[in-house]
């Protein structure tokens, strides 16, 4: 049976269940959790907050969460392990890079980056034996030379290990199409790639083009329409587009998530407060608001199962 690597070890693909494809327990800068615990009230307070959110989302039916926190976003493997063990939610950890590589990283060759990502998958993350289950990459307004190198390294590591890829992309410049072009040059299977933040698009032609090329698309900023600075689409518009894609038969290529950090260290304290107030359900927003909204729009239970179970399982496990 096909296995998926979680922070507590491999899990049978058919045990993943309802899966959120792009979340963060901790999202900050490298080492900030260890170096500055007073910033968030200490490690125990952080774990208590994570436990509350994860237990609630498990009660709402979610069984698996992909934590898309890379090294440069402040990945804390031991926090993920403790949060998963305490809550009973499977957590899949990420290798790869986001948008803020340090000088030490930019000085590395593409081959060195490939070797690093591959070791994260095959040996373990950050000096532990906890192995990555995905490779995360990111690019926004333009595809920079460094971002292209990271994409190439991710593609090569994917081909070597079979681990899937998740992208952070900017829909308004159709960045997913540029990412896809690079990945395809190195033999990546589109069916093992989620092009993230596709739900920021206002033109349905953008996700349709990616879907027709075989990619999965991430509707993974679903609560963010409540704060204009976080997206171009309202929550209602995102649900309308999801319903349209399901009606066109693409439910098994769509994954859903929030990209809603339990502790958002990249935000100011005031922005974090406003963000929490805008979405008090945190990562329970999809089961509590989005799924009822899709049902009201006539989306079938089979299509909902496709987006919440089958599509993420196919992405993570290839099955």
PDB file of C-alpha atoms in Angstrom:
ATOM      1  CA  UNK A   1       0.000   0.000   0.000  1.00  0.00           C
ATOM      2  CA  UNK A   2       1.265   3.484  -0.837  1.00  0.00           C
ATOM      3  CA  UNK A   3       2.591   5.439   2.136  1.00  0.00           C
ATOM      4  CA  UNK A   4       2.788   9.175   2.815  1.00  0.00           C
ATOM      5  CA  UNK A   5       5.502  10.550   5.070  1.00  0.00           C
ATOM      6  CA  UNK A   6       4.232  12.458   8.124  1.00  0.00           C
ATOM      7  CA  UNK A   7       6.169  13.928  11.038  1.00  0.00           C
ATOM      8  CA  UNK A   8       5.308  10.820  13.080  1.00  0.00           C
ATOM      9  CA  UNK A   9       6.308   8.429  10.296  1.00  0.00           C
ATOM     10  CA  UNK A  10       4.735   6.898   7.186  1.00  0.00           C
ATOM     11  CA  UNK A  11       0.946   6.614   6.978  1.00  0.00           C
ATOM     12  CA  UNK A  12      -1.115   4.531   4.569  1.00  0.00           C
ATOM     13  CA  UNK A  13      -2.572   6.771   1.867  1.00  0.00           C
ATOM     14  CA  UNK A  14      -6.091   5.589   2.597  1.00  0.00           C
ATOM     15  CA  UNK A  15      -5.716   6.816   6.193  1.00  0.00           C
ATOM     16  CA  UNK A  16      -5.145  10.461   5.201  1.00  0.00           C
ATOM     17  CA  UNK A  17      -8.843  11.304   5.041  1.00  0.00           C
ATOM     18  CA  UNK A  18      -9.974  14.932   4.817  1.00  0.00           C
ATOM     19  CA  UNK A  19      -6.738  16.808   4.085  1.00  0.00           C
ATOM     20  CA  UNK A  20      -5.868  20.506   4.213  1.00  0.00           C
ATOM     21  CA  UNK A  21      -3.151  21.153   1.650  1.00  0.00           C
ATOM     22  CA  UNK A  22      -1.441  24.357   2.837  1.00  0.00           C
ATOM     23  CA  UNK A  23      -1.279  25.452   6.473  1.00  0.00           C
ATOM     24  CA  UNK A  24       1.304  26.596   9.028  1.00  0.00           C
ATOM     25  CA  UNK A  25       1.553  25.788  12.723  1.00  0.00           C
ATOM     26  CA  UNK A  26       4.351  28.352  13.063  1.00  0.00           C
ATOM     27  CA  UNK A  27       5.243  30.867  10.373  1.00  0.00           C
ATOM     28  CA  UNK A  28       8.103  33.281  11.041  1.00  0.00           C
ATOM     29  CA  UNK A  29      11.824  33.437  10.357  1.00  0.00           C
ATOM     30  CA  UNK A  30      14.535  30.786  10.771  1.00  0.00           C
ATOM     31  CA  UNK A  31      15.269  30.143  14.438  1.00  0.00           C
ATOM     32  CA  UNK A  32      12.944  32.814  15.857  1.00  0.00           C
ATOM     33  CA  UNK A  33      10.921  30.350  17.951  1.00  0.00           C
ATOM     34  CA  UNK A  34      14.046  29.104  19.723  1.00  0.00           C
ATOM     35  CA  UNK A  35      15.818  32.464  19.920  1.00  0.00           C
ATOM     36  CA  UNK A  36      12.907  34.642  21.070  1.00  0.00           C
ATOM     37  CA  UNK A  37      10.263  32.615  22.944  1.00  0.00           C
ATOM     38  CA  UNK A  38       8.984  35.715  24.762  1.00  0.00           C
ATOM     39  CA  UNK A  39       7.690  36.975  21.411  1.00  0.00           C
ATOM     40  CA  UNK A  40       4.802  34.506  21.476  1.00  0.00           C
ATOM     41  CA  UNK A  41       4.528  33.667  25.174  1.00  0.00           C
ATOM     42  CA  UNK A  42       6.854  30.670  25.191  1.00  0.00           C
ATOM     43  CA  UNK A  43       6.895  27.218  23.634  1.00  0.00           C
ATOM     44  CA  UNK A  44       4.214  25.763  25.908  1.00  0.00           C
ATOM     45  CA  UNK A  45       1.837  28.611  25.068  1.00  0.00           C
ATOM     46  CA  UNK A  46       2.513  28.053  21.377  1.00  0.00           C
ATOM     47  CA  UNK A  47       1.806  24.330  21.677  1.00  0.00           C
ATOM     48  CA  UNK A  48      -1.347  25.000  23.691  1.00  0.00           C
ATOM     49  CA  UNK A  49      -2.598  27.311  20.944  1.00  0.00           C
ATOM     50  CA  UNK A  50      -1.757  24.717  18.280  1.00  0.00           C
ATOM     51  CA  UNK A  51      -3.445  21.967  20.283  1.00  0.00           C
ATOM     52  CA  UNK A  52      -6.664  23.951  20.610  1.00  0.00           C
ATOM     53  CA  UNK A  53      -6.823  24.666  16.874  1.00  0.00           C
ATOM     54  CA  UNK A  54      -5.859  21.154  15.779  1.00  0.00           C
ATOM     55  CA  UNK A  55      -8.201  19.325  18.152  1.00  0.00           C
ATOM     56  CA  UNK A  56     -11.052  21.539  16.958  1.00  0.00           C
ATOM     57  CA  UNK A  57     -10.325  20.894  13.286  1.00  0.00           C
ATOM     58  CA  UNK A  58     -10.071  17.157  13.953  1.00  0.00           C
ATOM     59  CA  UNK A  59     -13.498  17.287  15.593  1.00  0.00           C
ATOM     60  CA  UNK A  60     -14.677  19.033  12.406  1.00  0.00           C
ATOM     61  CA  UNK A  61     -13.574  16.032  10.327  1.00  0.00           C
ATOM     62  CA  UNK A  62     -10.043  16.912   9.167  1.00  0.00           C
ATOM     63  CA  UNK A  63      -7.499  14.121   9.539  1.00  0.00           C
ATOM     64  CA  UNK A  64      -4.377  15.457   7.799  1.00  0.00           C
ATOM     65  CA  UNK A  65      -2.699  18.850   7.434  1.00  0.00           C
ATOM     66  CA  UNK A  66       0.200  19.756   5.163  1.00  0.00           C
ATOM     67  CA  UNK A  67       2.456  22.221   6.966  1.00  0.00           C
ATOM     68  CA  UNK A  68       3.986  24.340   4.193  1.00  0.00           C
ATOM     69  CA  UNK A  69       6.637  25.915   6.429  1.00  0.00           C
ATOM     70  CA  UNK A  70      10.060  25.782   4.825  1.00  0.00           C
ATOM     71  CA  UNK A  71      13.419  26.543   6.426  1.00  0.00           C
ATOM     72  CA  UNK A  72      13.234  30.250   5.572  1.00  0.00           C
ATOM     73  CA  UNK A  73       9.707  30.475   7.045  1.00  0.00           C
ATOM     74  CA  UNK A  74      10.914  29.275  10.433  1.00  0.00           C
ATOM     75  CA  UNK A  75      10.195  25.536  10.264  1.00  0.00           C
ATOM     76  CA  UNK A  76      10.217  23.973  13.754  1.00  0.00           C
ATOM     77  CA  UNK A  77      10.180  20.206  13.411  1.00  0.00           C
ATOM     78  CA  UNK A  78       9.860  19.424  17.120  1.00  0.00           C
ATOM     79  CA  UNK A  79       6.809  21.695  17.401  1.00  0.00           C
ATOM     80  CA  UNK A  80       5.167  19.855  14.493  1.00  0.00           C
ATOM     81  CA  UNK A  81       5.920  16.484  16.092  1.00  0.00           C
ATOM     82  CA  UNK A  82       4.507  17.478  19.468  1.00  0.00           C
ATOM     83  CA  UNK A  83       1.452  19.158  17.910  1.00  0.00           C
ATOM     84  CA  UNK A  84       0.656  16.102  15.791  1.00  0.00           C
ATOM     85  CA  UNK A  85       1.149  13.633  18.630  1.00  0.00           C
ATOM     86  CA  UNK A  86      -1.024  15.631  21.048  1.00  0.00           C
ATOM     87  CA  UNK A  87      -3.865  16.376  18.612  1.00  0.00           C
ATOM     88  CA  UNK A  88      -4.090  13.191  16.556  1.00  0.00           C
ATOM     89  CA  UNK A  89      -3.882  15.168  13.290  1.00  0.00           C
ATOM     90  CA  UNK A  90      -1.416  13.820  10.722  1.00  0.00           C
ATOM     91  CA  UNK A  91       1.045  16.592   9.771  1.00  0.00           C
ATOM     92  CA  UNK A  92       3.136  16.463   6.590  1.00  0.00           C
ATOM     93  CA  UNK A  93       6.280  18.631   6.742  1.00  0.00           C
ATOM     94  CA  UNK A  94       7.905  20.571   3.899  1.00  0.00           C
ATOM     95  CA  UNK A  95      11.343  20.795   2.388  1.00  0.00           C
ATOM     96  CA  UNK A  96      12.136  23.485  -0.197  1.00  0.00           C
ATOM     97  CA  UNK A  97      12.280  27.281  -0.027  1.00  0.00           C
ATOM     98  CA  UNK A  98       9.873  30.196   0.227  1.00  0.00           C
ATOM     99  CA  UNK A  99      10.723  33.794  -0.783  1.00  0.00           C
ATOM    100  CA  UNK A 100      13.393  34.806   1.748  1.00  0.00           C
ATOM    101  CA  UNK A 101      16.593  32.812   1.249  1.00  0.00           C
ATOM    102  CA  UNK A 102      19.567  33.892   3.345  1.00  0.00           C
ATOM    103  CA  UNK A 103      22.942  34.769   1.859  1.00  0.00           C
ATOM    104  CA  UNK A 104      24.174  31.319   2.814  1.00  0.00           C
ATOM    105  CA  UNK A 105      21.416  29.781   0.688  1.00  0.00           C
ATOM    106  CA  UNK A 106      21.795  32.085  -2.318  1.00  0.00           C
ATOM    107  CA  UNK A 107      25.511  31.221  -2.400  1.00  0.00           C
ATOM    108  CA  UNK A 108      24.724  27.550  -3.022  1.00  0.00           C
ATOM    109  CA  UNK A 109      24.653  25.859  -6.423  1.00  0.00           C
ATOM    110  CA  UNK A 110      21.543  24.278  -7.913  1.00  0.00           C
ATOM    111  CA  UNK A 111      23.069  20.853  -7.295  1.00  0.00           C
ATOM    112  CA  UNK A 112      23.657  21.670  -3.648  1.00  0.00           C
ATOM    113  CA  UNK A 113      20.033  22.769  -3.291  1.00  0.00           C
ATOM    114  CA  UNK A 114      18.919  19.552  -4.981  1.00  0.00           C
ATOM    115  CA  UNK A 115      21.024  17.482  -2.599  1.00  0.00           C
ATOM    116  CA  UNK A 116      19.617  19.400   0.387  1.00  0.00           C
ATOM    117  CA  UNK A 117      15.983  18.900  -0.620  1.00  0.00           C
ATOM    118  CA  UNK A 118      16.647  15.232  -1.390  1.00  0.00           C
ATOM    119  CA  UNK A 119      18.272  14.683   2.003  1.00  0.00           C
ATOM    120  CA  UNK A 120      15.286  16.340   3.717  1.00  0.00           C
ATOM    121  CA  UNK A 121      13.100  13.684   2.115  1.00  0.00           C
ATOM    122  CA  UNK A 122      15.360  10.670   2.439  1.00  0.00           C
ATOM    123  CA  UNK A 123      17.208  11.332   5.731  1.00  0.00           C
ATOM    124  CA  UNK A 124      15.461  14.004   7.800  1.00  0.00           C
ATOM    125  CA  UNK A 125      14.873  17.701   8.380  1.00  0.00           C
ATOM    126  CA  UNK A 126      17.114  19.996  10.405  1.00  0.00           C
ATOM    127  CA  UNK A 127      19.317  17.300  11.894  1.00  0.00           C
ATOM    128  CA  UNK A 128      16.365  15.087  12.907  1.00  0.00           C
ATOM    129  CA  UNK A 129      15.058  11.825  11.498  1.00  0.00           C
ATOM    130  CA  UNK A 130      11.706  13.491  10.687  1.00  0.00           C
ATOM    131  CA  UNK A 131      11.425  13.353   6.917  1.00  0.00           C
ATOM    132  CA  UNK A 132       9.731  15.835   4.580  1.00  0.00           C
ATOM    133  CA  UNK A 133       6.629  14.684   2.721  1.00  0.00           C
ATOM    134  CA  UNK A 134       6.486  17.553   0.200  1.00  0.00           C
ATOM    135  CA  UNK A 135       8.789  20.088  -1.446  1.00  0.00           C
ATOM    136  CA  UNK A 136       7.588  23.722  -1.337  1.00  0.00           C
ATOM    137  CA  UNK A 137       8.644  26.413  -3.818  1.00  0.00           C
ATOM    138  CA  UNK A 138       7.625  30.044  -4.233  1.00  0.00           C
ATOM    139  CA  UNK A 139       7.610  32.922  -6.703  1.00  0.00           C
ATOM    140  CA  UNK A 140       5.538  36.066  -7.016  1.00  0.00           C
ATOM    141  CA  UNK A 141       5.628  39.088  -9.331  1.00  0.00           C
ATOM    142  CA  UNK A 142       8.424  37.749 -11.518  1.00  0.00           C
ATOM    143  CA  UNK A 143      10.401  34.546 -11.688  1.00  0.00           C
ATOM    144  CA  UNK A 144      13.823  35.576 -10.376  1.00  0.00           C
ATOM    145  CA  UNK A 145      16.994  33.619 -11.185  1.00  0.00           C
ATOM    146  CA  UNK A 146      17.129  32.342  -7.587  1.00  0.00           C
ATOM    147  CA  UNK A 147      13.506  31.231  -7.680  1.00  0.00           C
ATOM    148  CA  UNK A 148      14.124  29.434 -10.966  1.00  0.00           C
ATOM    149  CA  UNK A 149      17.089  27.624  -9.399  1.00  0.00           C
ATOM    150  CA  UNK A 150      14.912  26.549  -6.479  1.00  0.00           C
ATOM    151  CA  UNK A 151      12.259  25.303  -8.912  1.00  0.00           C
ATOM    152  CA  UNK A 152      14.878  23.307 -10.805  1.00  0.00           C
ATOM    153  CA  UNK A 153      16.262  21.851  -7.572  1.00  0.00           C
ATOM    154  CA  UNK A 154      12.757  20.929  -6.423  1.00  0.00           C
ATOM    155  CA  UNK A 155      12.028  19.291  -9.768  1.00  0.00           C
ATOM    156  CA  UNK A 156      15.218  17.247  -9.642  1.00  0.00           C
ATOM    157  CA  UNK A 157      14.568  16.208  -6.031  1.00  0.00           C
ATOM    158  CA  UNK A 158      11.002  15.248  -6.962  1.00  0.00           C
ATOM    159  CA  UNK A 159      12.192  13.058  -9.818  1.00  0.00           C
ATOM    160  CA  UNK A 160      14.737  11.419  -7.500  1.00  0.00           C
ATOM    161  CA  UNK A 161      12.386  10.798  -4.570  1.00  0.00           C
ATOM    162  CA  UNK A 162       8.822  10.837  -5.901  1.00  0.00           C
ATOM    163  CA  UNK A 163       7.790  13.404  -3.281  1.00  0.00           C
ATOM    164  CA  UNK A 164       5.182  15.916  -4.518  1.00  0.00           C
ATOM    165  CA  UNK A 165       5.587  19.674  -4.986  1.00  0.00           C
ATOM    166  CA  UNK A 166       3.538  22.576  -3.634  1.00  0.00           C
ATOM    167  CA  UNK A 167       3.937  26.096  -5.011  1.00  0.00           C
ATOM    168  CA  UNK A 168       3.278  29.543  -3.630  1.00  0.00           C
ATOM    169  CA  UNK A 169       2.350  31.679  -6.623  1.00  0.00           C
ATOM    170  CA  UNK A 170       0.772  34.987  -7.559  1.00  0.00           C
ATOM    171  CA  UNK A 171      -2.400  34.448  -9.564  1.00  0.00           C
ATOM    172  CA  UNK A 172      -2.734  38.007 -10.890  1.00  0.00           C
ATOM    173  CA  UNK A 173       0.449  37.559 -12.959  1.00  0.00           C
ATOM    174  CA  UNK A 174      -0.410  33.907 -13.775  1.00  0.00           C
ATOM    175  CA  UNK A 175       2.793  32.818 -12.059  1.00  0.00           C
ATOM    176  CA  UNK A 176       1.650  29.205 -11.915  1.00  0.00           C
ATOM    177  CA  UNK A 177       2.051  28.968 -15.681  1.00  0.00           C
ATOM    178  CA  UNK A 178       5.681  30.098 -15.419  1.00  0.00           C
ATOM    179  CA  UNK A 179       6.327  27.663 -12.600  1.00  0.00           C
ATOM    180  CA  UNK A 180       4.772  24.850 -14.612  1.00  0.00           C
ATOM    181  CA  UNK A 181       6.994  25.613 -17.601  1.00  0.00           C
ATOM    182  CA  UNK A 182      10.129  25.218 -15.478  1.00  0.00           C
ATOM    183  CA  UNK A 183       8.941  22.061 -13.738  1.00  0.00           C
ATOM    184  CA  UNK A 184       7.982  20.435 -17.022  1.00  0.00           C
ATOM    185  CA  UNK A 185      11.480  21.000 -18.417  1.00  0.00           C
ATOM    186  CA  UNK A 186      12.808  18.625 -15.771  1.00  0.00           C
ATOM    187  CA  UNK A 187      10.240  15.875 -16.134  1.00  0.00           C
ATOM    188  CA  UNK A 188       7.895  16.612 -13.228  1.00  0.00           C
ATOM    189  CA  UNK A 189       4.519  14.848 -13.310  1.00  0.00           C
ATOM    190  CA  UNK A 190       1.853  17.628 -13.232  1.00  0.00           C
ATOM    191  CA  UNK A 191      -0.419  15.314 -11.261  1.00  0.00           C
ATOM    192  CA  UNK A 192       2.008  15.517  -8.331  1.00  0.00           C
ATOM    193  CA  UNK A 193       2.081  19.338  -8.258  1.00  0.00           C
ATOM    194  CA  UNK A 194      -0.323  21.739  -6.564  1.00  0.00           C
ATOM    195  CA  UNK A 195      -0.151  25.269  -7.986  1.00  0.00           C
ATOM    196  CA  UNK A 196      -0.986  27.246  -4.878  1.00  0.00           C
ATOM    197  CA  UNK A 197      -3.128  30.333  -4.282  1.00  0.00           C
ATOM    198  CA  UNK A 198      -5.027  29.801  -7.521  1.00  0.00           C
ATOM    199  CA  UNK A 199      -8.201  30.981  -5.802  1.00  0.00           C
ATOM    200  CA  UNK A 200      -6.852  34.547  -5.891  1.00  0.00           C
ATOM    201  CA  UNK A 201      -7.604  34.521  -9.641  1.00  0.00           C
ATOM    202  CA  UNK A 202     -10.532  36.560 -10.921  1.00  0.00           C
ATOM    203  CA  UNK A 203     -10.439  34.853 -14.345  1.00  0.00           C
ATOM    204  CA  UNK A 204     -11.511  31.207 -14.294  1.00  0.00           C
ATOM    205  CA  UNK A 205      -9.449  30.692 -17.436  1.00  0.00           C
ATOM    206  CA  UNK A 206      -6.281  30.684 -15.310  1.00  0.00           C
ATOM    207  CA  UNK A 207      -7.121  27.631 -13.159  1.00  0.00           C
ATOM    208  CA  UNK A 208      -8.783  25.924 -16.134  1.00  0.00           C
ATOM    209  CA  UNK A 209      -5.574  26.201 -18.142  1.00  0.00           C
ATOM    210  CA  UNK A 210      -3.535  24.614 -15.351  1.00  0.00           C
ATOM    211  CA  UNK A 211      -6.120  21.883 -14.783  1.00  0.00           C
ATOM    212  CA  UNK A 212      -6.165  20.996 -18.470  1.00  0.00           C
ATOM    213  CA  UNK A 213      -2.378  20.570 -18.328  1.00  0.00           C
ATOM    214  CA  UNK A 214      -2.848  18.009 -15.555  1.00  0.00           C
ATOM    215  CA  UNK A 215      -1.927  20.117 -12.514  1.00  0.00           C
ATOM    216  CA  UNK A 216      -3.821  20.273  -9.267  1.00  0.00           C
ATOM    217  CA  UNK A 217      -4.847  23.747  -8.186  1.00  0.00           C
ATOM    218  CA  UNK A 218      -4.876  25.033  -4.637  1.00  0.00           C
ATOM    219  CA  UNK A 219      -7.891  26.945  -3.368  1.00  0.00           C
ATOM    220  CA  UNK A 220      -5.847  27.574  -0.266  1.00  0.00           C
ATOM    221  CA  UNK A 221      -6.567  31.163   0.762  1.00  0.00           C
ATOM    222  CA  UNK A 222     -10.216  30.555   1.422  1.00  0.00           C
ATOM    223  CA  UNK A 223     -10.812  32.812   4.439  1.00  0.00           C
ATOM    224  CA  UNK A 224      -8.643  35.619   3.176  1.00  0.00           C
ATOM    225  CA  UNK A 225     -11.309  37.366   1.135  1.00  0.00           C
ATOM    226  CA  UNK A 226     -12.418  38.848   4.465  1.00  0.00           C
ATOM    227  CA  UNK A 227      -9.293  41.033   4.515  1.00  0.00           C
ATOM    228  CA  UNK A 228      -8.741  42.858   1.195  1.00  0.00           C
ATOM    229  CA  UNK A 229      -4.957  42.974   1.524  1.00  0.00           C
ATOM    230  CA  UNK A 230      -4.814  39.156   1.520  1.00  0.00           C
ATOM    231  CA  UNK A 231      -6.527  38.510  -1.777  1.00  0.00           C
ATOM    232  CA  UNK A 232      -8.386  39.772  -4.795  1.00  0.00           C
ATOM    233  CA  UNK A 233     -11.421  37.533  -4.385  1.00  0.00           C
ATOM    234  CA  UNK A 234     -14.142  37.524  -1.758  1.00  0.00           C
ATOM    235  CA  UNK A 235     -14.990  34.284   0.024  1.00  0.00           C
ATOM    236  CA  UNK A 236     -18.266  34.145  -1.922  1.00  0.00           C
ATOM    237  CA  UNK A 237     -16.457  34.512  -5.243  1.00  0.00           C
ATOM    238  CA  UNK A 238     -14.018  31.756  -4.304  1.00  0.00           C
ATOM    239  CA  UNK A 239     -16.902  29.420  -3.491  1.00  0.00           C
ATOM    240  CA  UNK A 240     -18.601  30.316  -6.775  1.00  0.00           C
ATOM    241  CA  UNK A 241     -15.450  29.406  -8.681  1.00  0.00           C
ATOM    242  CA  UNK A 242     -15.070  26.144  -6.754  1.00  0.00           C
ATOM    243  CA  UNK A 243     -18.653  25.230  -7.595  1.00  0.00           C
ATOM    244  CA  UNK A 244     -18.058  26.016 -11.269  1.00  0.00           C
ATOM    245  CA  UNK A 245     -14.910  23.868 -11.410  1.00  0.00           C
ATOM    246  CA  UNK A 246     -16.761  21.005  -9.712  1.00  0.00           C
ATOM    247  CA  UNK A 247     -19.622  21.348 -12.214  1.00  0.00           C
ATOM    248  CA  UNK A 248     -17.092  21.072 -15.045  1.00  0.00           C
ATOM    249  CA  UNK A 249     -15.735  17.804 -13.623  1.00  0.00           C
ATOM    250  CA  UNK A 250     -12.475  18.987 -12.048  1.00  0.00           C
ATOM    251  CA  UNK A 251     -13.203  18.171  -8.386  1.00  0.00           C
ATOM    252  CA  UNK A 252     -10.476  15.498  -8.278  1.00  0.00           C
ATOM    253  CA  UNK A 253      -7.859  18.101  -9.269  1.00  0.00           C
ATOM    254  CA  UNK A 254      -8.754  20.751  -6.689  1.00  0.00           C
ATOM    255  CA  UNK A 255      -7.397  20.860  -3.130  1.00  0.00           C
ATOM    256  CA  UNK A 256      -8.512  23.237  -0.402  1.00  0.00           C
ATOM    257  CA  UNK A 257      -6.831  24.957   2.518  1.00  0.00           C
ATOM    258  CA  UNK A 258      -6.501  28.264   4.372  1.00  0.00           C
ATOM    259  CA  UNK A 259      -2.800  29.275   4.518  1.00  0.00           C
ATOM    260  CA  UNK A 260      -3.751  30.556   7.951  1.00  0.00           C
ATOM    261  CA  UNK A 261      -0.865  30.303  10.455  1.00  0.00           C
ATOM    262  CA  UNK A 262      -1.701  29.349  14.016  1.00  0.00           C
ATOM    263  CA  UNK A 263       1.132  31.717  14.979  1.00  0.00           C
ATOM    264  CA  UNK A 264       1.851  34.233  12.203  1.00  0.00           C
ATOM    265  CA  UNK A 265       5.246  35.610  13.180  1.00  0.00           C
ATOM    266  CA  UNK A 266       5.585  37.470   9.884  1.00  0.00           C
ATOM    267  CA  UNK A 267       2.734  39.775  10.897  1.00  0.00           C
ATOM    268  CA  UNK A 268       2.824  42.659  13.337  1.00  0.00           C
ATOM    269  CA  UNK A 269       0.944  42.050  16.579  1.00  0.00           C
ATOM    270  CA  UNK A 270      -1.846  44.327  15.330  1.00  0.00           C
ATOM    271  CA  UNK A 271      -2.122  42.554  11.979  1.00  0.00           C
ATOM    272  CA  UNK A 272      -2.142  39.189  13.767  1.00  0.00           C
ATOM    273  CA  UNK A 273      -5.001  40.428  15.988  1.00  0.00           C
ATOM    274  CA  UNK A 274      -7.023  41.620  12.980  1.00  0.00           C
ATOM    275  CA  UNK A 275      -6.319  38.385  11.152  1.00  0.00           C
ATOM    276  CA  UNK A 276      -7.551  36.248  14.050  1.00  0.00           C
ATOM    277  CA  UNK A 277     -10.647  38.418  14.450  1.00  0.00           C
ATOM    278  CA  UNK A 278     -11.428  38.102  10.737  1.00  0.00           C
ATOM    279  CA  UNK A 279     -11.400  34.304  10.949  1.00  0.00           C
ATOM    280  CA  UNK A 280     -11.885  32.996  14.497  1.00  0.00           C
ATOM    281  CA  UNK A 281     -12.455  29.496  13.092  1.00  0.00           C
ATOM    282  CA  UNK A 282      -8.809  29.450  11.883  1.00  0.00           C
ATOM    283  CA  UNK A 283      -8.348  26.180   9.931  1.00  0.00           C
ATOM    284  CA  UNK A 284     -11.882  24.998  10.712  1.00  0.00           C
ATOM    285  CA  UNK A 285     -13.214  27.635   8.303  1.00  0.00           C
ATOM    286  CA  UNK A 286     -13.465  25.151   5.423  1.00  0.00           C
ATOM    287  CA  UNK A 287     -15.542  22.485   7.192  1.00  0.00           C
ATOM    288  CA  UNK A 288     -17.642  25.113   8.984  1.00  0.00           C
ATOM    289  CA  UNK A 289     -18.214  27.665   6.197  1.00  0.00           C
ATOM    290  CA  UNK A 290     -16.891  26.577   2.793  1.00  0.00           C
ATOM    291  CA  UNK A 291     -18.381  23.080   2.634  1.00  0.00           C
ATOM    292  CA  UNK A 292     -21.878  24.246   3.662  1.00  0.00           C
ATOM    293  CA  UNK A 293     -21.535  27.056   1.112  1.00  0.00           C
ATOM    294  CA  UNK A 294     -20.648  24.573  -1.632  1.00  0.00           C
ATOM    295  CA  UNK A 295     -23.612  22.384  -0.738  1.00  0.00           C
ATOM    296  CA  UNK A 296     -25.887  25.415  -0.976  1.00  0.00           C
ATOM    297  CA  UNK A 297     -24.492  25.922  -4.489  1.00  0.00           C
ATOM    298  CA  UNK A 298     -25.447  22.384  -5.478  1.00  0.00           C
ATOM    299  CA  UNK A 299     -22.002  20.791  -5.253  1.00  0.00           C
ATOM    300  CA  UNK A 300     -22.426  17.055  -4.734  1.00  0.00           C
ATOM    301  CA  UNK A 301     -21.025  15.068  -1.808  1.00  0.00           C
ATOM    302  CA  UNK A 302     -18.931  13.093  -4.304  1.00  0.00           C
ATOM    303  CA  UNK A 303     -17.353  16.301  -5.622  1.00  0.00           C
ATOM    304  CA  UNK A 304     -16.693  17.510  -2.072  1.00  0.00           C
ATOM    305  CA  UNK A 305     -15.037  14.186  -1.303  1.00  0.00           C
ATOM    306  CA  UNK A 306     -12.958  14.646  -4.439  1.00  0.00           C
ATOM    307  CA  UNK A 307     -11.632  18.019  -3.266  1.00  0.00           C
ATOM    308  CA  UNK A 308     -11.116  17.089   0.382  1.00  0.00           C
ATOM    309  CA  UNK A 309      -9.966  13.443   0.160  1.00  0.00           C
ATOM    310  CA  UNK A 310      -9.245  12.056  -3.311  1.00  0.00           C
ATOM    311  CA  UNK A 311      -7.364  15.007  -4.836  1.00  0.00           C
ATOM    312  CA  UNK A 312      -4.996  15.529  -1.880  1.00  0.00           C
ATOM    313  CA  UNK A 313      -4.433  11.772  -1.615  1.00  0.00           C
ATOM    314  CA  UNK A 314      -3.562  11.584  -5.309  1.00  0.00           C
ATOM    315  CA  UNK A 315      -1.170  14.545  -4.927  1.00  0.00           C
ATOM    316  CA  UNK A 316       0.572  13.252  -1.806  1.00  0.00           C
ATOM    317  CA  UNK A 317       0.634   9.547  -2.622  1.00  0.00           C
ATOM    318  CA  UNK A 318       0.228   9.320  -6.372  1.00  0.00           C
ATOM    319  CA  UNK A 319      -2.719   7.019  -5.740  1.00  0.00           C
TER     320      UNK A 319
END
